[in-house]
Structure formats: C-alpha cells, structure tokens
XYZ file of C-alpha atoms in Angstrom:
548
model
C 0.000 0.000 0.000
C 1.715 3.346 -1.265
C 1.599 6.287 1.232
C -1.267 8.319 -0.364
C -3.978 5.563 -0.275
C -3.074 5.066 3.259
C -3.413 8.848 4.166
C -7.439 8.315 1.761
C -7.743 5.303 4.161
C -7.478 7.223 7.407
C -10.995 8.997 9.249
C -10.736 12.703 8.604
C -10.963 14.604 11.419
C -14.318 17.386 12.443
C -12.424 19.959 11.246
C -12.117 18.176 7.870
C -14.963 17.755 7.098
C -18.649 19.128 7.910
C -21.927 17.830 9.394
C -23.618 18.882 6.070
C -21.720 17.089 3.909
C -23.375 13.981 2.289
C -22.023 10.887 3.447
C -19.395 8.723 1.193
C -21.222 6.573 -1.052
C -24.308 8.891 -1.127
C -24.440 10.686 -4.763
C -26.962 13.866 -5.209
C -28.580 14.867 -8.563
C -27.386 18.175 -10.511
C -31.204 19.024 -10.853
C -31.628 18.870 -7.356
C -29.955 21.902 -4.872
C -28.122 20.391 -1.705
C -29.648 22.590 0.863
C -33.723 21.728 0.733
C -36.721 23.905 2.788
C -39.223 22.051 5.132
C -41.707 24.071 3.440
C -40.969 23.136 0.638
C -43.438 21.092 -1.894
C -42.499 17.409 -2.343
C -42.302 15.907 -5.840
C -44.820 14.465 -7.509
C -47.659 16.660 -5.584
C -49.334 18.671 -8.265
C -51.168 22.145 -6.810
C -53.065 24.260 -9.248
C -51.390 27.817 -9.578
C -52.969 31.112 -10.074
C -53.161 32.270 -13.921
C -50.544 34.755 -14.070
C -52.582 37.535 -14.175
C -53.625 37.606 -10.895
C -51.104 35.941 -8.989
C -51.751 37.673 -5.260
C -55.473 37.701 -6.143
C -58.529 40.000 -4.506
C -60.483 39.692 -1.790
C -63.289 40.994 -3.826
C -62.618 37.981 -6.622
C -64.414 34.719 -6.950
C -62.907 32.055 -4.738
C -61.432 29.040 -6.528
C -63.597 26.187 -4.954
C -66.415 27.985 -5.549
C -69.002 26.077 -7.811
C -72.292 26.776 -9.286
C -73.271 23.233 -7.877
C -72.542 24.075 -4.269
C -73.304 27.594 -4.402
C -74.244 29.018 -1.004
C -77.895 30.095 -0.106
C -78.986 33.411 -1.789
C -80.027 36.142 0.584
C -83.072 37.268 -1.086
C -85.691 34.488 -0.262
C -87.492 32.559 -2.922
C -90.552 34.216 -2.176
C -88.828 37.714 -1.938
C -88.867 40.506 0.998
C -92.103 41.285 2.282
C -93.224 44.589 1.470
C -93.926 46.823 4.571
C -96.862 48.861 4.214
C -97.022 51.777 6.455
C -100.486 53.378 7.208
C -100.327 56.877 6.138
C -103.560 57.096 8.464
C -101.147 56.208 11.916
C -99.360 59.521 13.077
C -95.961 59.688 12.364
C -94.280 59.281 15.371
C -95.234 55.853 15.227
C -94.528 55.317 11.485
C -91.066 56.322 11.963
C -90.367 54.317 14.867
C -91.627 51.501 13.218
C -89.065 52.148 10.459
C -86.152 52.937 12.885
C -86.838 49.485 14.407
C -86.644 47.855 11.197
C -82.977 46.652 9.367
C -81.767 49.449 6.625
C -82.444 46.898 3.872
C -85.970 46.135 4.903
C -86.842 49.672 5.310
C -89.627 51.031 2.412
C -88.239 53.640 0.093
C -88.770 57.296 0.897
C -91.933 59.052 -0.362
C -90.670 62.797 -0.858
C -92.634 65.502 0.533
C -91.254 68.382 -0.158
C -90.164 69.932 -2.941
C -86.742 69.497 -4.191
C -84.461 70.426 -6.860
C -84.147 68.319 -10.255
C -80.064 67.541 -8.756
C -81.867 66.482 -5.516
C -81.856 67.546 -2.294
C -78.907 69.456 -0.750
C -77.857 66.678 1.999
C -75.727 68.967 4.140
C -78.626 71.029 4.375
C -81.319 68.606 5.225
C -78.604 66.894 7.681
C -77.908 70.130 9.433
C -82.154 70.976 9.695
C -82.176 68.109 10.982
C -79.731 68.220 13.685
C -81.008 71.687 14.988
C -84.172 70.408 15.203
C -83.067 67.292 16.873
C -80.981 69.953 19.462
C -84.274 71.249 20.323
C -85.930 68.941 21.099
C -83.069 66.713 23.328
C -82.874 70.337 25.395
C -86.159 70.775 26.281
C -86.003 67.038 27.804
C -87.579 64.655 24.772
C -86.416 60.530 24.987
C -83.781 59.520 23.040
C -85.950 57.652 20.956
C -88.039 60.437 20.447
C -85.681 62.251 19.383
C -84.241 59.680 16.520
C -87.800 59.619 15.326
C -87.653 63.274 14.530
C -84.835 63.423 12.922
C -85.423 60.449 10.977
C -88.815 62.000 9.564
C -87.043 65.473 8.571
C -84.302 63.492 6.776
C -87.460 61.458 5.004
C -89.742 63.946 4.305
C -86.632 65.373 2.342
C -86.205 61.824 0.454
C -82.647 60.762 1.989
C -82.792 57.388 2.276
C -80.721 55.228 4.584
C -80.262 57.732 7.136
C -79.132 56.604 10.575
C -79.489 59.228 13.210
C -77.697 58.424 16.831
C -78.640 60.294 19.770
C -76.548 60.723 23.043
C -77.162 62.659 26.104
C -74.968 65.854 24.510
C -74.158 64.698 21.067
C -76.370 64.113 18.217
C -74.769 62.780 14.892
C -77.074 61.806 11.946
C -75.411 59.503 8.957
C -76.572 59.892 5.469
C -75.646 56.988 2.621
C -76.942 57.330 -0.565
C -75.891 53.840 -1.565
C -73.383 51.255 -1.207
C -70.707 52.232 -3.358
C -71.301 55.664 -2.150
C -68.947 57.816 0.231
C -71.401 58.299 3.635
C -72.098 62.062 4.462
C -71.941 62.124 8.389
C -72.763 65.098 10.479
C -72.920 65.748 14.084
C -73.536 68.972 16.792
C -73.353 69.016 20.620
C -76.296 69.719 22.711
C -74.346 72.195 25.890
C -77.433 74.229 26.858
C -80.938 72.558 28.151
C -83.984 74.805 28.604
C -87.387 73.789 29.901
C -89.941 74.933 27.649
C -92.807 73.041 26.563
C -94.124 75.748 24.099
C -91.406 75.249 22.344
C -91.282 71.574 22.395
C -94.694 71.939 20.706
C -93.884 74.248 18.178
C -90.615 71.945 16.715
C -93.586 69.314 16.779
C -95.460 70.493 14.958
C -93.012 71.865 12.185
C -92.291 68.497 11.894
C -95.326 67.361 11.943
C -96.423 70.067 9.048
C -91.930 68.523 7.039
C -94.008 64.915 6.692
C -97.494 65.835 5.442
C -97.613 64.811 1.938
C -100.559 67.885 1.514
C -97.912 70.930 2.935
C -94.873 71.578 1.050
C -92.078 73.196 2.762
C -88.882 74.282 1.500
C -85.338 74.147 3.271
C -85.736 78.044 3.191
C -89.025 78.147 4.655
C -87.816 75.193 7.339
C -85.094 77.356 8.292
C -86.878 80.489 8.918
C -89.706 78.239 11.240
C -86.777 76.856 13.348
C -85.469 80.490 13.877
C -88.857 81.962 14.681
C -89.089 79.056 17.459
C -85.841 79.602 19.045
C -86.130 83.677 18.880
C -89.628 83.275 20.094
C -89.813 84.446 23.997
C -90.821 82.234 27.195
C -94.889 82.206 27.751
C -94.661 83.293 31.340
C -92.583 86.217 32.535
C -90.350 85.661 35.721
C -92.519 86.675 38.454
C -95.395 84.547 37.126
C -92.894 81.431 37.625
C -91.360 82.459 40.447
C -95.320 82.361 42.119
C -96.392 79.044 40.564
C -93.432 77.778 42.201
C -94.636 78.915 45.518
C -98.191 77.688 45.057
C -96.940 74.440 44.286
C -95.074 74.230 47.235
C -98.065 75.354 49.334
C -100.655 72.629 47.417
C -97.804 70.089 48.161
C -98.024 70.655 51.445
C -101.584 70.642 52.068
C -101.172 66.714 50.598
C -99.396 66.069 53.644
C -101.421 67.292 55.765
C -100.715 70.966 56.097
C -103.563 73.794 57.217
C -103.171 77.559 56.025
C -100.498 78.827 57.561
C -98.661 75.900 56.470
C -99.829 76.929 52.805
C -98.317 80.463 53.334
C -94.828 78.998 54.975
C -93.891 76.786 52.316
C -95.087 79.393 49.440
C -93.104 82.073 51.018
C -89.808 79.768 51.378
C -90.351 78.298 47.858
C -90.361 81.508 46.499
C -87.692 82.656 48.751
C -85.231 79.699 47.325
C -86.167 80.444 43.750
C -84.866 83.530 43.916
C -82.084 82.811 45.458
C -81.603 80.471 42.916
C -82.173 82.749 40.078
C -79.442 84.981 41.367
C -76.935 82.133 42.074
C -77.840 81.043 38.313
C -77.410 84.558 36.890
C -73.642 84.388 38.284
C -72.765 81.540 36.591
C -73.107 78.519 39.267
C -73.581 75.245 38.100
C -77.244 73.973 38.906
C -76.000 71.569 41.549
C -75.239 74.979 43.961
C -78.338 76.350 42.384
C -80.646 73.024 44.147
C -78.462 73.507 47.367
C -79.386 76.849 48.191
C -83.419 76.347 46.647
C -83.364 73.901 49.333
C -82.353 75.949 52.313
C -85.519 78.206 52.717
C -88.464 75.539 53.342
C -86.233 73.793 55.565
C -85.318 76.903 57.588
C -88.589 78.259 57.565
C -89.715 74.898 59.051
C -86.851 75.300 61.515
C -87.578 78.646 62.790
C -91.561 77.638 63.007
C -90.725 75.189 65.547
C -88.137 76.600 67.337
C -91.055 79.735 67.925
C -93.323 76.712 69.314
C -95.958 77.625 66.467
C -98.184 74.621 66.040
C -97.951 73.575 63.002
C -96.361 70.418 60.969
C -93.190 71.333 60.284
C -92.506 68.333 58.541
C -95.303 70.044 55.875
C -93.600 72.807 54.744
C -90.203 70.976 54.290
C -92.311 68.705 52.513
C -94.096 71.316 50.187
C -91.031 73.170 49.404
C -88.975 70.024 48.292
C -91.756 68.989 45.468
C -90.975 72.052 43.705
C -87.361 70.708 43.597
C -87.369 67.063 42.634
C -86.113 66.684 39.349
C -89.084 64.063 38.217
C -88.924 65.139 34.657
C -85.167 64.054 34.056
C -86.125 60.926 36.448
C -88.385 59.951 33.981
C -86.481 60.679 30.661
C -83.629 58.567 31.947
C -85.395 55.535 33.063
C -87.385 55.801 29.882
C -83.967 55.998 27.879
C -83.177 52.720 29.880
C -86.724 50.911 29.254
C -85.605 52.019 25.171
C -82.331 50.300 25.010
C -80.561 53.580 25.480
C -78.529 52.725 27.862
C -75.410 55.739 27.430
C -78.405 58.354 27.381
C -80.494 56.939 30.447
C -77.174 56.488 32.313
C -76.009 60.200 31.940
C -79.741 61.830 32.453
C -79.972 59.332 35.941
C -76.282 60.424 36.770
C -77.680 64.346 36.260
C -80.756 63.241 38.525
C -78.142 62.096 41.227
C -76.783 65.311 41.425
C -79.216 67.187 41.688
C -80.973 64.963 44.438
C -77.395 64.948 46.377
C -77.436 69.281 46.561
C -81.052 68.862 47.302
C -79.724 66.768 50.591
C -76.775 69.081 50.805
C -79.189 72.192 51.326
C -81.336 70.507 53.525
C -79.139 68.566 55.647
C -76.760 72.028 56.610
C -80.357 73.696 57.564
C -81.884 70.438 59.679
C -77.991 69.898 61.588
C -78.106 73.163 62.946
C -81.796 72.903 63.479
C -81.583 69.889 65.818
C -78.315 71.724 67.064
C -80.273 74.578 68.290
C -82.741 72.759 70.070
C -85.728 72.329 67.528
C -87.896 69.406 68.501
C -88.682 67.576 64.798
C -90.352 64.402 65.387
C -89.733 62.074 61.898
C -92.820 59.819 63.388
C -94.948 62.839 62.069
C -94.894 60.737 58.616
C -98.245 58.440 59.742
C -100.440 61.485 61.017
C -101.452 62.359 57.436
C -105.121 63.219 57.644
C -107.178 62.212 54.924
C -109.061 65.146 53.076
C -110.391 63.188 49.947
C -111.852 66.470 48.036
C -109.321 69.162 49.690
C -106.200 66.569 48.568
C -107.896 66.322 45.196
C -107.998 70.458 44.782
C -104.611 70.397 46.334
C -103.374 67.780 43.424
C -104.851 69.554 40.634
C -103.362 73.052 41.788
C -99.939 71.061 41.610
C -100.396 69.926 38.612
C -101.621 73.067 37.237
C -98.640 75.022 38.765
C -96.030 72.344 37.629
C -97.500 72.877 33.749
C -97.024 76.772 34.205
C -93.094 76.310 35.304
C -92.885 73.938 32.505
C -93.350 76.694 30.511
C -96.281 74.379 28.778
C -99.195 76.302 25.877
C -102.061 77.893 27.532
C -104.229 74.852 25.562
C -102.417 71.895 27.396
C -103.130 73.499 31.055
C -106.317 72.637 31.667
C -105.887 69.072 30.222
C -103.322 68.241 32.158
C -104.630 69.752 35.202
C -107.282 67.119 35.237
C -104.722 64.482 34.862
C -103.084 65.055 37.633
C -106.624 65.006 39.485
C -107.287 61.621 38.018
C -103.629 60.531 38.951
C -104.427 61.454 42.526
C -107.404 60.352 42.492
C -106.381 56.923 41.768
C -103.471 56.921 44.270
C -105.384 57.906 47.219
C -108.556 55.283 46.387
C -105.904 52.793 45.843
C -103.329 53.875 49.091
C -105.677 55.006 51.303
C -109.371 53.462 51.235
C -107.643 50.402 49.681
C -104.922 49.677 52.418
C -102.498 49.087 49.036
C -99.096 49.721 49.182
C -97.870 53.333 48.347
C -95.215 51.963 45.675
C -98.212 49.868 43.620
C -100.450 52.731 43.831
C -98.118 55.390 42.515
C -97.269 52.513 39.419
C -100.824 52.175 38.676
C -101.567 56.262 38.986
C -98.334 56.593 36.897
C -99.505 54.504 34.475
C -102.885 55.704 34.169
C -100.658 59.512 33.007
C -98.939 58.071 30.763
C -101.513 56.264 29.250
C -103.447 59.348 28.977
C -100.589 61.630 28.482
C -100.163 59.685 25.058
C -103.690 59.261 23.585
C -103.556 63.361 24.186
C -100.328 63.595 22.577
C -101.127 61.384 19.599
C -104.678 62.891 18.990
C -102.681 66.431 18.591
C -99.609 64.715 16.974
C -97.926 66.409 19.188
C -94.986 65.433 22.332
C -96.786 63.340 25.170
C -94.141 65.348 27.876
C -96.572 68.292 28.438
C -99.810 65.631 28.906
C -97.453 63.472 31.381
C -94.442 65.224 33.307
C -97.105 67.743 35.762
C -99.459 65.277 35.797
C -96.982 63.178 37.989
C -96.061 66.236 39.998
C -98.557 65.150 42.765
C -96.989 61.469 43.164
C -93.590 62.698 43.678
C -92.019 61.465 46.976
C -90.917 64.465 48.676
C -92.441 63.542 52.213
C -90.275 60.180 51.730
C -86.980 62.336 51.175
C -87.721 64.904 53.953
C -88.277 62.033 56.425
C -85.279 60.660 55.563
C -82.829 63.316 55.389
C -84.212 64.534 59.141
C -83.080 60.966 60.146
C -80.040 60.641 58.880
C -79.813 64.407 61.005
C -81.164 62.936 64.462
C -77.815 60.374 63.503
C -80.781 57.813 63.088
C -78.970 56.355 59.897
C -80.584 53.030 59.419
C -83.954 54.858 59.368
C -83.269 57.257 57.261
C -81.747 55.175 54.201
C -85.031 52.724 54.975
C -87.205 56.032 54.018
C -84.326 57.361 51.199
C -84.900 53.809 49.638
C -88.713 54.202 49.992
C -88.472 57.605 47.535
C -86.094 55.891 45.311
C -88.541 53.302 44.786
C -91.570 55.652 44.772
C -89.755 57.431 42.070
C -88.623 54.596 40.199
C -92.826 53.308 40.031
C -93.444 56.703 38.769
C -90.970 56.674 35.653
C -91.384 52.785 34.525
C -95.391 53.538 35.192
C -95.713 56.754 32.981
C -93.402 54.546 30.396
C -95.589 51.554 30.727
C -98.857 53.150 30.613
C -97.558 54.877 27.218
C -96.750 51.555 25.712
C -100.158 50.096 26.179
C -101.739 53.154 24.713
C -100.347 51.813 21.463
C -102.327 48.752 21.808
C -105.252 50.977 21.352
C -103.548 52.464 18.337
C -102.964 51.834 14.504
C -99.930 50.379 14.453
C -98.307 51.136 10.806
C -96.404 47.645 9.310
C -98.524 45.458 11.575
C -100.061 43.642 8.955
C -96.419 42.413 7.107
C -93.822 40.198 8.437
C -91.503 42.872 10.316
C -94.497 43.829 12.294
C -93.366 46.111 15.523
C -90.192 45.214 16.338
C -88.861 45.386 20.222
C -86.395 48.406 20.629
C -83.043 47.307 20.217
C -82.868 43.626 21.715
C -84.514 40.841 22.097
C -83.808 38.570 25.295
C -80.410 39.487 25.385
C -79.172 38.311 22.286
C-alpha cells in the first residue's frame, strides 16, 4: 500500500470535514440543490397555480372552490322581501319608529314631501335641519328615541334614504348613505345648553309634523326660517309669574301632607324665597347643583324657625311642600325611559344628572336640619303616619300642583287645563288605591303613573304632538318628597338606618313613577294603529330581544 492511499484510508478529522456534507457513497442529482426547505413542496404533488394575471389575487374575486353546484344560499328568499306597508292614516311618530326598528335593507323607500331640486336635495342642508331640530328637542327634555324619530322623519320627508341618526345625552350625529358604493355624508352637533320649555317643544312638533305631510310643502328656506322663529320666540310666562307658581306648588304640596293655612303660606313664602335665590346664584354663573343647594335651604329653615317659635304647626309640611318644587321628576323619567328604550349611554347620563341634583337637594337641607336639631328644635320624623285624609281638599290640592307644575314647565295655555285634570285623576287613583284600599304606596303610585302616561299619550297622539306636556305635571302630585324629607331629618337625628329605609322608599316611589308613565304609554299603542302590523316585520322590540 503506497503512502497516499493510506493517508485516503485514514478517518478525517471534524475539522475536515462538515456535518452537512453527504455521506461517502451517497451521490446527489445536478437538478436537485443540496440545501432543501421544510416548506418546501415534495415531488410528484401537483397544486393548481394562479393564472398569471392575478397571482396575489382580490379579496373581492371569486374564490377558486367555488361552484355553481354548491353555491351558497342566496339572501333574497325565494318568495322575496315582504313589502312593509305603512299606514299613512297612523301619526308619524309611530310610522317612523316603526321604520327605525326595522334593518336598513328592509326599510320602504322614501316618499318625498317636499319639494326638491331636479339635482336632488342638498344633503348637508337637510342633515344640518335636521340636527337643529333634533338639538331642540333633546334640550327641552324629549327621549332619546323620540328624538331619533324626529330626525329620521325630517331626513325622510326630504327623500334621503338610509339615514341613521344616533342620539346621546350631549351629542347628536345623523349619517346619510346614498348607496353602497357611495362615500357616507356624516354630520354631528353638541347639545351644551338645556332649557325647559314646553311651548317650544310643541312648536318643533309640529313643524315636523307640518316637514311629513304629503298635503304641505315646505322648502329648506321656509324650514329654516320656522326653526329660527321658534328659538327667537320668547318664554310664555314672565319671571314673576314662575317664580309664584313655584310657591303655590309648594303650598298645594303641602296641604297633601297634611298641612292647614299657615302651612300653605310657609312653604309658598320659602319656595319663592329659594327660587330667587336660585335665580341669582344662576345669573352668576353657578352650576345647577349649587343652584338646588341653596333652593333647598328656605323651606327647611322656615320649618326650623316655626318650631323653634313653638308655632303649632307640621313642620314636617312645609319641608315637605317646598322640596316637590325641587325634585327633578322630569329628568327621572327621561332617563329611566332611555333605559326601558335600550338607550342605555343616554339613560345612564340623564340618571347620573338626577343624582346630582338629588345629592345638593340633601346638601341644602341637611346644613339647615344639623343646625336645626343643634339649636334645640324638637322635629319628630314619626310625624310621617299622622297624614289626615281630606279626599276632596287633597284632590284640589293635586290639581293646583299639577296646574302650577305645567305653568313652570313653561307648557301652551291649551295643554293646562288638560293636564290639570290628569293630575286630578292621577291622585285620584293613588289615594282610592293607598288610602281606602290599604295598598301599598309603591303599587299605587305605578298604577296612577300609568294611568298619566296612558293618557298623556292618547292626548299627545290625537294632537300629533310630544306626550311630555300631557305626562311630566301630571306626575307632579306622586312625587315622593315627604319620603326624602323624612329621611334626610333621620339621617340628622344620627338615626342612619332609618333614614336610608325612608331614602330607599323615595327611590322606589320614584322609580314606580318613571317605569309607570313609560308603561302606561306603551299600552296606549295597543289601542292604536300600528303602521307595518299587517307584514312580516311587524313592531319590532327596541333594540334587543332577550339578550341576544
């Protein structure tokens, strides 16, 4: 053996060789490249490639194992999409909502109105009408719901079709798409000022009332001059006319609970006394949670200093009178009817408002009964179950609330009187139920709720009109203001445990009232001509069903 084949013969060291190299004996092809991919496709498995001109393909292009045999299910039926027909009879409230309720593509075309040019109608326009108007009517206190169904009939009577309007408790944004391959047109304003007045409620009513009959043509000019005619247009009811309703109401609240003349002309004169106090604290600038604070101070002091000067009379009664003037029912009842809606965002910022204002409503009172029971006064909260009953003067008492309530609502001279006797019926009902009936006081104020709202909106859709003027003074009588005085004055004598028992009574007392009044205007609708309920969408629950 020569020297070279023994040196061939010999193992080659690590660094000689390396761990990729293929082992002796072990021949690769040329065709084939040394270094290989796990990822890589093994031979003989045939895939089908792309044509070449659309090798990354589309998301909007046909898929490849798609097949005319296996074709998925189509999405129109067989049979087609039922046709909704709305009755033009039905007011249009209710036409609307039905529509709202209803899915975009199921919704019946638009039927324009008004006149329009041959281009069609200037959307910015109509969407910006449409948000003032919508402004309006969220400040002077309308449901959220209400309010979509507004705007969704200005934006109709105009002919935009698939409009979505979205209402919040300070912004209002309205969506406009005029098809699907169309860029949307979105708008949107912020509500920052809120102003009771019912007479102007009424009149953005019934513009749009007058923007979706088919028989009154109204331009965008002539809309635009209407909407600036109702916001220019002064309050009914000067100052001093308010400022002595709210001392009347006081005085009929507290005859309710039991109060005789004088305590009539105590809780007037403190009522009276704390809205002018809050009308100055308002005109520099303090938030309205101050403003409640020091409303609340004068009925309670007044009822301090009568008992501290051993007058006999129920204390308790003009507290009581000159809180009812105070409790913010009207916002209780918008939010829990934003709730009952499915608008949950809306309902949870108008209770969150109510909160407030019921905490600087404590605040006031609280600071005036502490130093009360500091100075000696002698405030018994046991005077709660010596209520006298006065069927016919509780009845006059009642309807003077009511009547009072409607005047600081700022509500038309017309809608007074009906309302008035609301209120008397409302009463009415609680006391036969509460009283001669031996019924609980939380079931009797549902039931008299009810009863207003049930009322409030046959009125409201006989006038085609809002159902808040027929409904929010009516409940001014059922309002638990005894319920909060009795428990604040615990929770002064350091009787805790009794007072949040009685705070909890006016929660739920006020709770009964807002889910009543909402209940009561749901059934009305039974007794109404419910537009689409002949067709297959029929009236559709608000926003959910069971949860899913």
């Amino acid at each position: 053996m020569t020297e070279p084949e023994a040196e061939d013969r010999k193992p080659q060291s690590d660094e000689a060789r390396s761990a990729f190299a293929a082992p002796v004996g072990v021949t690769s092809s040329d065709d084939e490249s040394s270094t290989t991919s796990e990822f890589a496709l093994p031979k003989g498995l045939d895939v089908p490639q792309p044509p070449a001109g659309d090798a990354e393909g589309s998301a909007f292009s046909t898929p490849h194992t798609y097949s005319a045999k296996h074709a998925p299910p189509a999405f129109t039926p067989p049979t087609g999409i039922p046709i909704v027909k709305l009755t033009k009879e039905a007011p249009w409230q209710d036409r609307m909502r039905t529509m709202l309720r209803m899915p975009v593509t199921e919704r019946p075309a638009p039927e324009p109105v008004q006149k329009v040019d041959e281009a069609g109608p200037a959307v910015p326009r109509v969407l910006d009408l449409t948000l003032r108007i919508g402004e309006l009517l969220l400040a002077g206190g309308e449901g959220a719901e209400d309010v979509e169904t507004a705007m969704f009939a200005v934006c109709r009577s105009y002919g935009l079709d698939r409009c979505e309007p979205n209402v919040t408790f300070t912004l209002l944004s309205i969506s406009h798409q005029p098809s699907l391959v169309d860029d949307p047109v979105t708008a949107s304003r912020t509500v920052r000022r809120r102003v009771t007045d019912y007479t102007r409620l009424a009149a953005v009513y019934a513009l749009v009332d007058d923007l979706s009959d088919p028989e009154t043509a109204i331009s965008l000019e002539e809309a635009y001059r209407r909407l600036a005619e109702i916001r220019r247009n002064r309050h009914p009811y000067p100052g001093w006319v308010l400022t002595a309703a709210g001392g009347l109401l006081a005085g009929a609240a507290s005859v309710l609970v039991g109060g005789d003349a004088i305590v009539f002309v105590a809780a007037a004169l403190g009522a009276m006394l704390g809205d002018r106090l809050a009308w100055l604290c308002a005109g520099r600038g303090l938030p309205e949670f101050y403003q409640f604070t020091v409303a609340a101070m004068p009925p309670a002091a007044i009822g301090i200093a009568l008992t501290l000067t051993h007058v006999d009379v129920k204390a308790s009664a003009v507290v009581t009178g000159g809180l009812f003037a105070l409790l913010p029912g009207r916002a209780l009842v918008a939010g829990v009817q934003d709730g009952l809606t499915g608008f949950y965002i809306t309902a949870s910022a108008r209770l969150l408002e109510v909160m407030y204002f019921f905490v600087g409503i404590v605040a006031g009172v609280l600071v005036v009964l502490y130093f009360g029971v500091k100075l000696g006064a002698q405030l018994n909260p046991d005077q709660a179950l010596g209520i006298s009953e006065r069927p016919v003067l509780q009845i006059v008492a009642s309807m003077l609330l009511s009547l009072t309530f409607a005047i600081l609502l700022q509500q038309e001279r017309s809608t007074v009187l009906a309302v008035t006797l609301n209120g008397g019926v409302a009463w009415s009902v609680y006391g036969a139920m509460h009283y001669a009936g031996d019924i609980s006081p939380v079931a009797s104020t549902a039931v008299a709720a009810g009863l207003v709202g049930l009322f409030g909106q046959l009125l409201s859709r006989y006038r085609f009109a809002s159902a808040l003027p027929y409904t929010t003074a009516a409940i001014g009588p059922l309002l638990p203001g005894s319920a909060t005085y009795f428990g604040l004055l615990s929770i002064a004598q350091n009787n805790v445990d009794k007072g949040l028992v009685s705070l909890t009574k006016a929660a739920a007392l006020a709770m009964a009232i807002a889910i009543g009044v909402n209940l009561g205007s749901e059934i009305s609708r039974l007794f109404l001509r419910i537009p689409g309920a002949a067709s297959a969408a029929g009236r559709r629950a608000a926003k959910r069903t069971r949860g899913f």
